[in-house]
Amino acid sequence: MKTITPVVEKHYQLILWMLPKIANFPKDQRFLLADRIESILLEILELLIEAVYSKNKRELLIKVNLKLDLLRFMMRITKDMKYINLKSYDFFCQSTIEIGRMVGGWLKSSVL
């Protein structure tokens, strides 16, 4: 196993933080919005780990950015529906901004 990169660790920590929040969604949303958010979180983790081992990192990292944007919109819905509070949403936003910057830096370095 290769060394875990900081962006993989940061995203992993975000998953650990988000799973209990998602579990508290209203019952009617647990199988719709919550499942979709969980899937996107795990897809991002898979793509990041795949990028660690891949020679073609660029394509994978572009997909990560796309999934991050999708995740941001999903979480915006949860905030607007009041499934999470503003403090949690702010923490989520700060975390995804940091992850996005790390992915962007990785993308730039993979072009060189």
Tab-separated table of C-alpha atoms in Angstrom:
chain	number	residue	atom	x	y	z
A	1	MET	CA	0.000	0.000	0.000
A	2	LYS	CA	1.337	3.402	-0.985
A	3	THR	CA	1.505	6.229	1.506
A	4	ILE	CA	-1.854	7.944	1.906
A	5	THR	CA	-1.750	11.402	0.392
A	6	PRO	CA	-2.967	14.396	2.425
A	7	VAL	CA	-5.998	14.867	0.150
A	8	VAL	CA	-7.055	11.234	0.623
A	9	GLU	CA	-6.723	11.616	4.396
A	10	LYS	CA	-8.649	14.917	4.379
A	11	HIS	CA	-11.479	13.387	2.367
A	12	TYR	CA	-11.485	10.301	4.588
A	13	GLN	CA	-11.900	12.555	7.643
A	14	LEU	CA	-14.760	14.365	5.884
A	15	ILE	CA	-16.499	11.023	5.307
A	16	LEU	CA	-16.126	10.098	8.985
A	17	TRP	CA	-17.588	13.464	9.977
A	18	MET	CA	-20.457	13.317	7.471
A	19	LEU	CA	-21.745	9.771	7.984
A	20	PRO	CA	-23.341	10.488	11.398
A	21	LYS	CA	-24.867	13.698	10.007
A	22	ILE	CA	-26.370	11.813	7.070
A	23	ALA	CA	-27.747	9.143	9.408
A	24	ASN	CA	-29.828	11.861	11.104
A	25	PHE	CA	-31.639	12.916	7.933
A	26	PRO	CA	-35.413	12.469	7.973
A	27	LYS	CA	-36.439	8.906	7.240
A	28	ASP	CA	-37.948	9.761	3.856
A	29	GLN	CA	-34.620	11.263	2.735
A	30	ARG	CA	-32.314	8.527	4.012
A	31	PHE	CA	-32.958	6.362	0.980
A	32	LEU	CA	-32.866	9.191	-1.506
A	33	LEU	CA	-30.639	12.133	-0.713
A	34	ALA	CA	-28.575	10.468	2.023
A	35	ASP	CA	-27.773	7.418	-0.109
A	36	ARG	CA	-26.767	9.620	-3.024
A	37	ILE	CA	-24.489	11.745	-0.827
A	38	GLU	CA	-22.877	8.626	0.648
A	39	SER	CA	-22.323	7.238	-2.841
A	40	ILE	CA	-20.675	10.437	-4.046
A	41	LEU	CA	-18.442	10.600	-0.967
A	42	LEU	CA	-17.273	7.033	-1.561
A	43	GLU	CA	-16.850	7.584	-5.314
A	44	ILE	CA	-14.568	10.539	-4.585
A	45	LEU	CA	-12.523	8.403	-2.190
A	46	GLU	CA	-12.242	5.653	-4.821
A	47	LEU	CA	-11.145	8.132	-7.494
A	48	LEU	CA	-8.541	9.696	-5.197
A	49	ILE	CA	-7.076	6.313	-4.275
A	50	GLU	CA	-7.104	5.250	-7.916
A	51	ALA	CA	-5.264	8.476	-8.815
A	52	VAL	CA	-2.514	7.619	-6.318
A	53	TYR	CA	-1.741	4.466	-8.301
A	54	SER	CA	-2.575	5.642	-11.825
A	55	LYS	CA	-0.279	7.070	-14.459
A	56	ASN	CA	-3.238	8.974	-15.921
A	57	LYS	CA	-4.046	11.073	-12.865
A	58	ARG	CA	-5.438	14.031	-14.800
A	59	GLU	CA	-8.611	12.299	-15.985
A	60	LEU	CA	-9.323	10.910	-12.510
A	61	LEU	CA	-8.715	14.234	-10.770
A	62	ILE	CA	-11.023	16.032	-13.193
A	63	LYS	CA	-13.709	13.491	-12.229
A	64	VAL	CA	-12.983	14.214	-8.551
A	65	ASN	CA	-13.598	17.927	-9.158
A	66	LEU	CA	-16.879	17.143	-10.902
A	67	LYS	CA	-18.000	14.889	-8.022
A	68	LEU	CA	-16.990	17.551	-5.475
A	69	ASP	CA	-19.207	20.094	-7.237
A	70	LEU	CA	-22.081	17.623	-7.287
A	71	LEU	CA	-21.550	16.922	-3.579
A	72	ARG	CA	-21.558	20.652	-2.814
A	73	PHE	CA	-24.934	21.062	-4.517
A	74	MET	CA	-26.373	18.048	-2.703
A	75	MET	CA	-25.220	19.447	0.629
A	76	ARG	CA	-26.618	22.855	-0.261
A	77	ILE	CA	-29.994	21.154	-0.662
A	78	THR	CA	-29.616	19.561	2.781
A	79	LYS	CA	-28.818	22.954	4.288
A	80	ASP	CA	-31.763	24.624	2.551
A	81	MET	CA	-34.067	21.821	3.707
A	82	LYS	CA	-32.638	22.292	7.225
A	83	TYR	CA	-31.370	18.698	7.495
A	84	ILE	CA	-28.045	20.153	8.683
A	85	ASN	CA	-27.397	23.401	10.527
A	86	LEU	CA	-25.388	26.351	9.226
A	87	LYS	CA	-22.366	25.534	11.384
A	88	SER	CA	-22.181	22.026	9.911
A	89	TYR	CA	-22.689	23.371	6.406
A	90	ASP	CA	-19.894	25.903	6.943
A	91	PHE	CA	-17.537	23.154	8.131
A	92	PHE	CA	-18.473	21.054	5.099
A	93	CYS	CA	-17.832	24.007	2.748
A	94	GLN	CA	-14.446	24.773	4.284
A	95	SER	CA	-13.446	21.109	4.046
A	96	THR	CA	-14.473	20.760	0.411
A	97	ILE	CA	-12.748	24.027	-0.497
A	98	GLU	CA	-9.540	22.672	1.021
A	99	ILE	CA	-9.960	19.312	-0.721
A	100	GLY	CA	-10.648	21.112	-4.007
A	101	ARG	CA	-7.483	23.179	-3.642
A	102	MET	CA	-5.448	20.067	-2.903
A	103	VAL	CA	-6.890	18.315	-5.959
A	104	GLY	CA	-6.194	21.421	-8.065
A	105	GLY	CA	-2.584	21.473	-6.918
A	106	TRP	CA	-2.251	17.774	-7.662
A	107	LEU	CA	-3.750	18.367	-11.112
A	108	LYS	CA	-1.255	21.135	-11.857
A	109	SER	CA	1.685	19.020	-10.699
A	110	SER	CA	0.524	16.033	-12.763
A	111	VAL	CA	0.660	18.119	-15.956
A	112	LEU	CA	4.346	18.906	-15.454
